[in-house]
Short mmCIF file of C-alpha atoms and ligand atoms in Angstrom, two decimals:
data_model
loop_
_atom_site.label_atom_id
_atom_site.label_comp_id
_atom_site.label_asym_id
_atom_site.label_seq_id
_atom_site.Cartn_x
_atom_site.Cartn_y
_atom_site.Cartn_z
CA UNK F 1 182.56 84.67 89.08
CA UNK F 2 184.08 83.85 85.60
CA UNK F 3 182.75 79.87 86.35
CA UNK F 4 179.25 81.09 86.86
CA UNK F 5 179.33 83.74 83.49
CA UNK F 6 180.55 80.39 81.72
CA UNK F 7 178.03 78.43 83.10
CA UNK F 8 175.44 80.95 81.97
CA UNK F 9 177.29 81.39 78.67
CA UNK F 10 176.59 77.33 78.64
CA UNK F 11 173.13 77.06 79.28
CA UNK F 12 171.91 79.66 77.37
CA UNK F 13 173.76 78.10 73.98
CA UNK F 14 172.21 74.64 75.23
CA UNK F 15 168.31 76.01 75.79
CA UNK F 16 169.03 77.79 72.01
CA UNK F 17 169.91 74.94 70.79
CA UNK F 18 167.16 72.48 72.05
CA UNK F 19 164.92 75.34 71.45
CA UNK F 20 165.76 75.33 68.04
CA UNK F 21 165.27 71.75 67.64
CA UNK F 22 161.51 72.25 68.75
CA UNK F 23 162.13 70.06 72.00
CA UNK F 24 159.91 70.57 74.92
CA UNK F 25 161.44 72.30 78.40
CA UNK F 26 159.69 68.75 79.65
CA UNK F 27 162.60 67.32 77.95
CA UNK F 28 165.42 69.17 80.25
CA UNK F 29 163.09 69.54 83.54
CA UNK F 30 161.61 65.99 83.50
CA UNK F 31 158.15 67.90 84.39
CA UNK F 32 155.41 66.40 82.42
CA UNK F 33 152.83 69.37 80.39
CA UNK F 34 149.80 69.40 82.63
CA UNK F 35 146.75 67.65 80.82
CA UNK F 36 144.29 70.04 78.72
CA UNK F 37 141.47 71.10 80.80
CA UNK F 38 138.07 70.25 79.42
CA UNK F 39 134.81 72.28 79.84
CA UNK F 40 132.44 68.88 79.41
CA UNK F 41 129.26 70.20 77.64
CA UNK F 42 130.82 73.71 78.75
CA UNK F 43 130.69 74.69 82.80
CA UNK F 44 127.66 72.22 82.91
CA UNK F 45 127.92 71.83 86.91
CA UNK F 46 126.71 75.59 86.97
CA UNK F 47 124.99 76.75 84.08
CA UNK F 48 122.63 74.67 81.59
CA UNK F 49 124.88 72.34 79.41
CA UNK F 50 125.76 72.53 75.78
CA UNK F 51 124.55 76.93 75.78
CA UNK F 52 126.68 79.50 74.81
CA UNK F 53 126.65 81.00 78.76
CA UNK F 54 127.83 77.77 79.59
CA UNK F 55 130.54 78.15 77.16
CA UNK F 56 131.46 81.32 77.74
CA UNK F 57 131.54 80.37 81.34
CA UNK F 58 133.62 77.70 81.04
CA UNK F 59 136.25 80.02 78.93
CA UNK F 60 136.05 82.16 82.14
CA UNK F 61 136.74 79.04 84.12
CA UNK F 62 139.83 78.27 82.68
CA UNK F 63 138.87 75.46 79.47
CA UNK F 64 141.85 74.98 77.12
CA UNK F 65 139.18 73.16 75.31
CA UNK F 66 135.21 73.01 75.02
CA UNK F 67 132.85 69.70 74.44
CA UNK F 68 129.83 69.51 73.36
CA UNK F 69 127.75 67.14 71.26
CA UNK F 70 125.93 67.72 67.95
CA UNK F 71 122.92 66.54 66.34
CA UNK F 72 120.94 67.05 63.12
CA UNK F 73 117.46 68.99 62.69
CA UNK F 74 114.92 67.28 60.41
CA UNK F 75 115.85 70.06 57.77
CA UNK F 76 119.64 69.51 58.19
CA UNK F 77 121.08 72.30 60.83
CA UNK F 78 123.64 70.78 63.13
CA UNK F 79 122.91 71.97 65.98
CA UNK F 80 124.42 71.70 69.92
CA UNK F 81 122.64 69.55 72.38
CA UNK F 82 123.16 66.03 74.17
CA UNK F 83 119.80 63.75 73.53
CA UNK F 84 118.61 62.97 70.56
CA UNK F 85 115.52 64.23 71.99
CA UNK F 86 114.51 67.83 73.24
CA UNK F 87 112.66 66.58 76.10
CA UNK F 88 115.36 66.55 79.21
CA UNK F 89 116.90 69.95 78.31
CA UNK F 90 114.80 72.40 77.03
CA UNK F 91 110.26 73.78 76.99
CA UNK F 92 110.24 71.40 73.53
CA UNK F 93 108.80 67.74 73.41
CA UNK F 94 110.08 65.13 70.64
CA UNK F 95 113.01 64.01 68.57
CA UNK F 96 115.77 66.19 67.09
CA UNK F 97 115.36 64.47 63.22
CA UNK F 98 111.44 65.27 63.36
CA UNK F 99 111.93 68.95 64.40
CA UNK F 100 112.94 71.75 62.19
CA UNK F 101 115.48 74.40 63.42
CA UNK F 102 112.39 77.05 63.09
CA UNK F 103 111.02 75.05 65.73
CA UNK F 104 114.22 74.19 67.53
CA UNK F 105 115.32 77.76 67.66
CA UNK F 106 112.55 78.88 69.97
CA UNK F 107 112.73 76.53 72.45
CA UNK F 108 114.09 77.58 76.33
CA UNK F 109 117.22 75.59 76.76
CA UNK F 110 117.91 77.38 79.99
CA UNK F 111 114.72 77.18 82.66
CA UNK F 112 115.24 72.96 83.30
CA UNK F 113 118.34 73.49 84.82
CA UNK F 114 116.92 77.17 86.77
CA UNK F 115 114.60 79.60 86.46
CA UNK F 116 117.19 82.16 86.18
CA UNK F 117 118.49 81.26 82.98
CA UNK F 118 115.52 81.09 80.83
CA UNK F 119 115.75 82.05 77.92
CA UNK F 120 118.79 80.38 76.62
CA UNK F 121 118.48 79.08 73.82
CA UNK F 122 119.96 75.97 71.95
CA UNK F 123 122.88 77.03 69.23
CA UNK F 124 123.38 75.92 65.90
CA UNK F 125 127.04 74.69 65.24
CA UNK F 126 127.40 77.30 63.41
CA UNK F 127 126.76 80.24 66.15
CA UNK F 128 129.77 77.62 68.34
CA UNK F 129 132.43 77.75 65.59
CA UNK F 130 131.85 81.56 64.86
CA UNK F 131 132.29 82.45 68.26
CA UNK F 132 135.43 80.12 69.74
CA UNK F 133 136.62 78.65 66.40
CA UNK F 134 140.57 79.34 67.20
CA UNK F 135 140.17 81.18 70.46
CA UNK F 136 139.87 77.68 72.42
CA UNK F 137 140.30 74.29 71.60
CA UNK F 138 137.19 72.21 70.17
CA UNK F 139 136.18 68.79 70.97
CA UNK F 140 133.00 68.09 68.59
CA UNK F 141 130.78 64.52 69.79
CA UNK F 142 129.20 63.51 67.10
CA UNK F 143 125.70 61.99 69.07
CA UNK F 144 124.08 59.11 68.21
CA UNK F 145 125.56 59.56 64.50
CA UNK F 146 123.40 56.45 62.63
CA UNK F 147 120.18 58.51 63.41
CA UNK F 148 121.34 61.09 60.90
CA UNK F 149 122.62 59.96 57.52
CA UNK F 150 125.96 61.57 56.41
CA UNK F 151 126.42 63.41 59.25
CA UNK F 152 130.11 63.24 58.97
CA UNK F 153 130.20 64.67 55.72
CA UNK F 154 127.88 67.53 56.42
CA UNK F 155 130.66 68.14 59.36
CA UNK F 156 133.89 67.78 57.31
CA UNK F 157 132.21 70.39 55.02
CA UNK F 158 130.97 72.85 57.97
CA UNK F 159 135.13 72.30 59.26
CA UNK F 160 136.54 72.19 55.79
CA UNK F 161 135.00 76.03 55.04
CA UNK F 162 136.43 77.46 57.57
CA UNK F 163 139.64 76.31 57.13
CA UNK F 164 139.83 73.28 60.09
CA UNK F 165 142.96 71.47 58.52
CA UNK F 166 144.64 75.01 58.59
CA UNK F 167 145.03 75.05 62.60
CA UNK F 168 146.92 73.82 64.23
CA UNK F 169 147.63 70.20 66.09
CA UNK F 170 144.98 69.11 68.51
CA UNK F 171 142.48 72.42 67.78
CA UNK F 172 139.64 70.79 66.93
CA UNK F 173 139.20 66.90 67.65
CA UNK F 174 136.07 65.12 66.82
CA UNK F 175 135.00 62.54 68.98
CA UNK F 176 132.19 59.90 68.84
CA UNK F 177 131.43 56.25 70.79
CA UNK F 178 130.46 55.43 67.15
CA UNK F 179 133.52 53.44 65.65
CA UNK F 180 131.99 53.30 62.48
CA UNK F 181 131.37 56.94 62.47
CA UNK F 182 134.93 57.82 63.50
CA UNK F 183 136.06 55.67 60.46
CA UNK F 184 134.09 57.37 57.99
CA UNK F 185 134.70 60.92 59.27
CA UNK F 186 138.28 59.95 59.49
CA UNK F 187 138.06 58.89 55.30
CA UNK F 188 136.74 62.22 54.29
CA UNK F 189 138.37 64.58 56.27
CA UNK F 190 141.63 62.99 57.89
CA UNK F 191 142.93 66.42 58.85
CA UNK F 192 141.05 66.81 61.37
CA UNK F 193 142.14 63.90 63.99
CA UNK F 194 139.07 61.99 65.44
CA UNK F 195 138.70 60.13 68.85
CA UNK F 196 136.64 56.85 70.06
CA UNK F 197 134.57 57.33 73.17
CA UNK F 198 134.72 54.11 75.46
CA UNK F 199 132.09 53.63 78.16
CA UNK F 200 132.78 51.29 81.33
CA UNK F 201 133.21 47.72 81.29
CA UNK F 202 134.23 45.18 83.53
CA UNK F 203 136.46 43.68 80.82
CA UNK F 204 138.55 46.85 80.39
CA UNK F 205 139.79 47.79 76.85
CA UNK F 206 142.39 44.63 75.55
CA UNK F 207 145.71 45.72 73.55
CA UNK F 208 144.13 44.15 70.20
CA UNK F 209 140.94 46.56 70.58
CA UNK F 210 143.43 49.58 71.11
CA UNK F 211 145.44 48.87 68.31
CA UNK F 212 142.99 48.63 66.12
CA UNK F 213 141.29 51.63 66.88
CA UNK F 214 144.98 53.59 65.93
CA UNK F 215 144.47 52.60 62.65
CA UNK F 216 142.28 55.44 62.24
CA UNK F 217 141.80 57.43 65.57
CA UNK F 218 144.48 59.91 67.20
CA UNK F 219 142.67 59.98 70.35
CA UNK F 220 141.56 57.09 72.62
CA UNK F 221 138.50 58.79 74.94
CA UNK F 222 137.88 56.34 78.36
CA UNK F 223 135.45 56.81 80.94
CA UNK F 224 137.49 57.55 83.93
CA UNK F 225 136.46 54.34 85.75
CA UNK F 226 138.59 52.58 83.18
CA UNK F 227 141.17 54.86 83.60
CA UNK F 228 144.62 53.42 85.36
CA UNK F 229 148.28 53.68 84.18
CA UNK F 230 148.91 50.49 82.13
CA UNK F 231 145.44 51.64 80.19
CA UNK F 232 147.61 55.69 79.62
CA UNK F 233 150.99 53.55 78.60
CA UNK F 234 148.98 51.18 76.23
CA UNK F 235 146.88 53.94 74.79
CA UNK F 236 150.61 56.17 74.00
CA UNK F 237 152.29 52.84 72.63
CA UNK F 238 149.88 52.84 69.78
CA UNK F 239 150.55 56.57 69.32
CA UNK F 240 147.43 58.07 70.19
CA UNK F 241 146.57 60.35 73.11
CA UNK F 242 144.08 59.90 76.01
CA UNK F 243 140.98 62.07 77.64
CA UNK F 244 139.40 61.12 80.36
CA UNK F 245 135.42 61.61 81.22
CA UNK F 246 133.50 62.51 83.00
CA UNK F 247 135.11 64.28 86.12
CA UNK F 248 132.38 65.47 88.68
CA UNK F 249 134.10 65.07 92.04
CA UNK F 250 137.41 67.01 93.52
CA UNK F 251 138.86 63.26 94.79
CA UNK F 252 138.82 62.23 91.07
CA UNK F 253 140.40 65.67 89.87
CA UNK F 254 143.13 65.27 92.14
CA UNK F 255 144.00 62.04 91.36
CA UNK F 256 143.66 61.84 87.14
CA UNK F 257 145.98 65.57 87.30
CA UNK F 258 149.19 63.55 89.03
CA UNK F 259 148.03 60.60 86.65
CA UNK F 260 149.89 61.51 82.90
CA UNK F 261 146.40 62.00 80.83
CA UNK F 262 146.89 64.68 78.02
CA UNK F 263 143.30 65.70 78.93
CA UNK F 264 140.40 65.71 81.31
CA UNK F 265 136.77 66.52 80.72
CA UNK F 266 134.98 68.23 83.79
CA UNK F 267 131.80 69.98 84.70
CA UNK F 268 133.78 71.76 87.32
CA UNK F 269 136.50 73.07 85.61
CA UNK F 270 137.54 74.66 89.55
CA UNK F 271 138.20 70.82 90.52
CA UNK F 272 140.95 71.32 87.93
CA UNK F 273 141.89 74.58 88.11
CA UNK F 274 141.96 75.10 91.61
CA UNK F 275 142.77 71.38 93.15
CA UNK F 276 143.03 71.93 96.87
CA UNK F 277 141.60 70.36 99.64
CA UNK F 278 138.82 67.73 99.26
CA UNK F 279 135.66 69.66 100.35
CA UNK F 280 131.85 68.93 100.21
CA UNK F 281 131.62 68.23 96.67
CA UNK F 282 129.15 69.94 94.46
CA UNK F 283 128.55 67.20 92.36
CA UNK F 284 125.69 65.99 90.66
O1 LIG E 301 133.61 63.73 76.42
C1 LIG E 301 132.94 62.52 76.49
C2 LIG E 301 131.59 62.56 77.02
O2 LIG E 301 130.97 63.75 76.65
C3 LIG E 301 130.78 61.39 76.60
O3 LIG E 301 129.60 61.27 77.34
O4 LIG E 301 127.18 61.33 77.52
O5 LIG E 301 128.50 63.18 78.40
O6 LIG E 301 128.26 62.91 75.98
P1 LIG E 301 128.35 62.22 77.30
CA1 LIG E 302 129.56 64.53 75.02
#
């Protein structure tokens, strides 16, 4: 009895202590943090991508963290959506920099994907920050930025208002496949870290290529058929963390979870949520 009261008195000194010091339990356990679960353009498997109900949704689903891209009005709103055009997604025809947001604001961003979500609409930025800003985690694709000139300094001022280099670590990450972009945003506003989105290529990603893109980037953002374990090690080495994309089938989920990402982007947040057993898959 008095061995185990010591051994208590013991380990609860020792967890004060390393809690004190700021280390993780992971450090004492072994057990790796599970990866940060992305809603990829929100829950875009079920509801129509990149809309607030698909946000929302999402949120509901479990998302540490939303994505969704951004593009620029010919009158300068940043607003939410994937192509630079309106045509795939919503009742609108043409490009994004010929439109204004009067015109953009009217158009059904719901009835493509099904009839029972007309009337979504497509949001400004604006309307996205003011509704999750510091309630969930925020990854921000800048689309396509060279069609829309300073684009990353219209950003850093949207962030810098409302106080983005005040949050904390990892809140809101900005993301582009646009190195150049990424450098630029990364000049004016390096409190808020920024990520490089790779797409898939036979060649992989070489060491040289990932250690140059830590001179400016936090985050190193794969497609997950580039995804293995040397890639994860060689992406931490150069200090920067790793999210995987696009995740739209339960065999994938299950294997990226055991895999040591710090995050995975989904359109079925379930897959991650709820990994089970490998059903018919819902994906697209
Ligand atoms: O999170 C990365 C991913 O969103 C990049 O691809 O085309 O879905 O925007 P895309
Ligand atoms: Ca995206």
């Amino acid at each position: 009895m008095y061995f185990l009261r010591q051994l208590n008195r013991f380990l609860h000194v020792y967890l004060s202590i390393l809690r004190h010091l700021h280390l993780p339990l992971a450090f004492l356990t072994g057990k790796k943090d599970r990866p940060i679960f992305i809603g990829h353009r929100g829950a875009s498997g079920y509801y129509p991508e990149n809309t607030i109900l698909a946000f929302d949704k999402a949120v509901a689903l479990g998302a540490d963290m939303l994505e969704f891209d951004v593009q620029q009005t010919k009158d300068g709103t940043l607003i939410v959506i994937h192509d630079p055009k309106v045509n795939r997604t919503t009742s609108g025809k043409g490009y994004i920099k010929n439109l204004t947001y009067e015109e953009i604001k009217v158009l059904d961003a719901g009835s493509w994907f099904d009839p029972r979500f007309k009337g979504e609409r497509i949001p400004t930025l604006d309307a996205v920050l003011d509704r999750y800003l510091g309630k969930v985690r925020l990854l921000i694709e800048l689309k396509k930025p060279s069609l829309y000139p300073d684009i990353e300094r219209h950003l850093a001022e949207k962030l810098r208002e409302r106080g983005a280099d005040q949050l904390g670590d990892g809140q809101i990450i900005v993301q582009s496949f646009d190195r150049r972009s990424m450098q630029e945003f990364h000049r004016i506003f390096p409190a808020v870290p920024v990520g490089v989105l790779i797409k898939n290529r036979p060649a992989g990603i070489s060491p040289r290529e990932i250690r140059g893109i830590a001179q400016y980037a936090s985050y190193l953002n794969p497609k997950v058929t580039l995804v293995n374990k040397r890639l994860i090690k060689r992406i931490h080495g150069c200090g920067m963390k790793t999210f995987a994309w696009t995740v739209r089938d339960k065999k994938t989920a299950g294997a990226l979870l055991k895999m040591g990402m710090d995050g995975i982007a989904t359109d079925y947040l379930d897959y991650l949520t709820k990994p089970g057993p490998i059903e018919k898959d819902r994906g697209r």
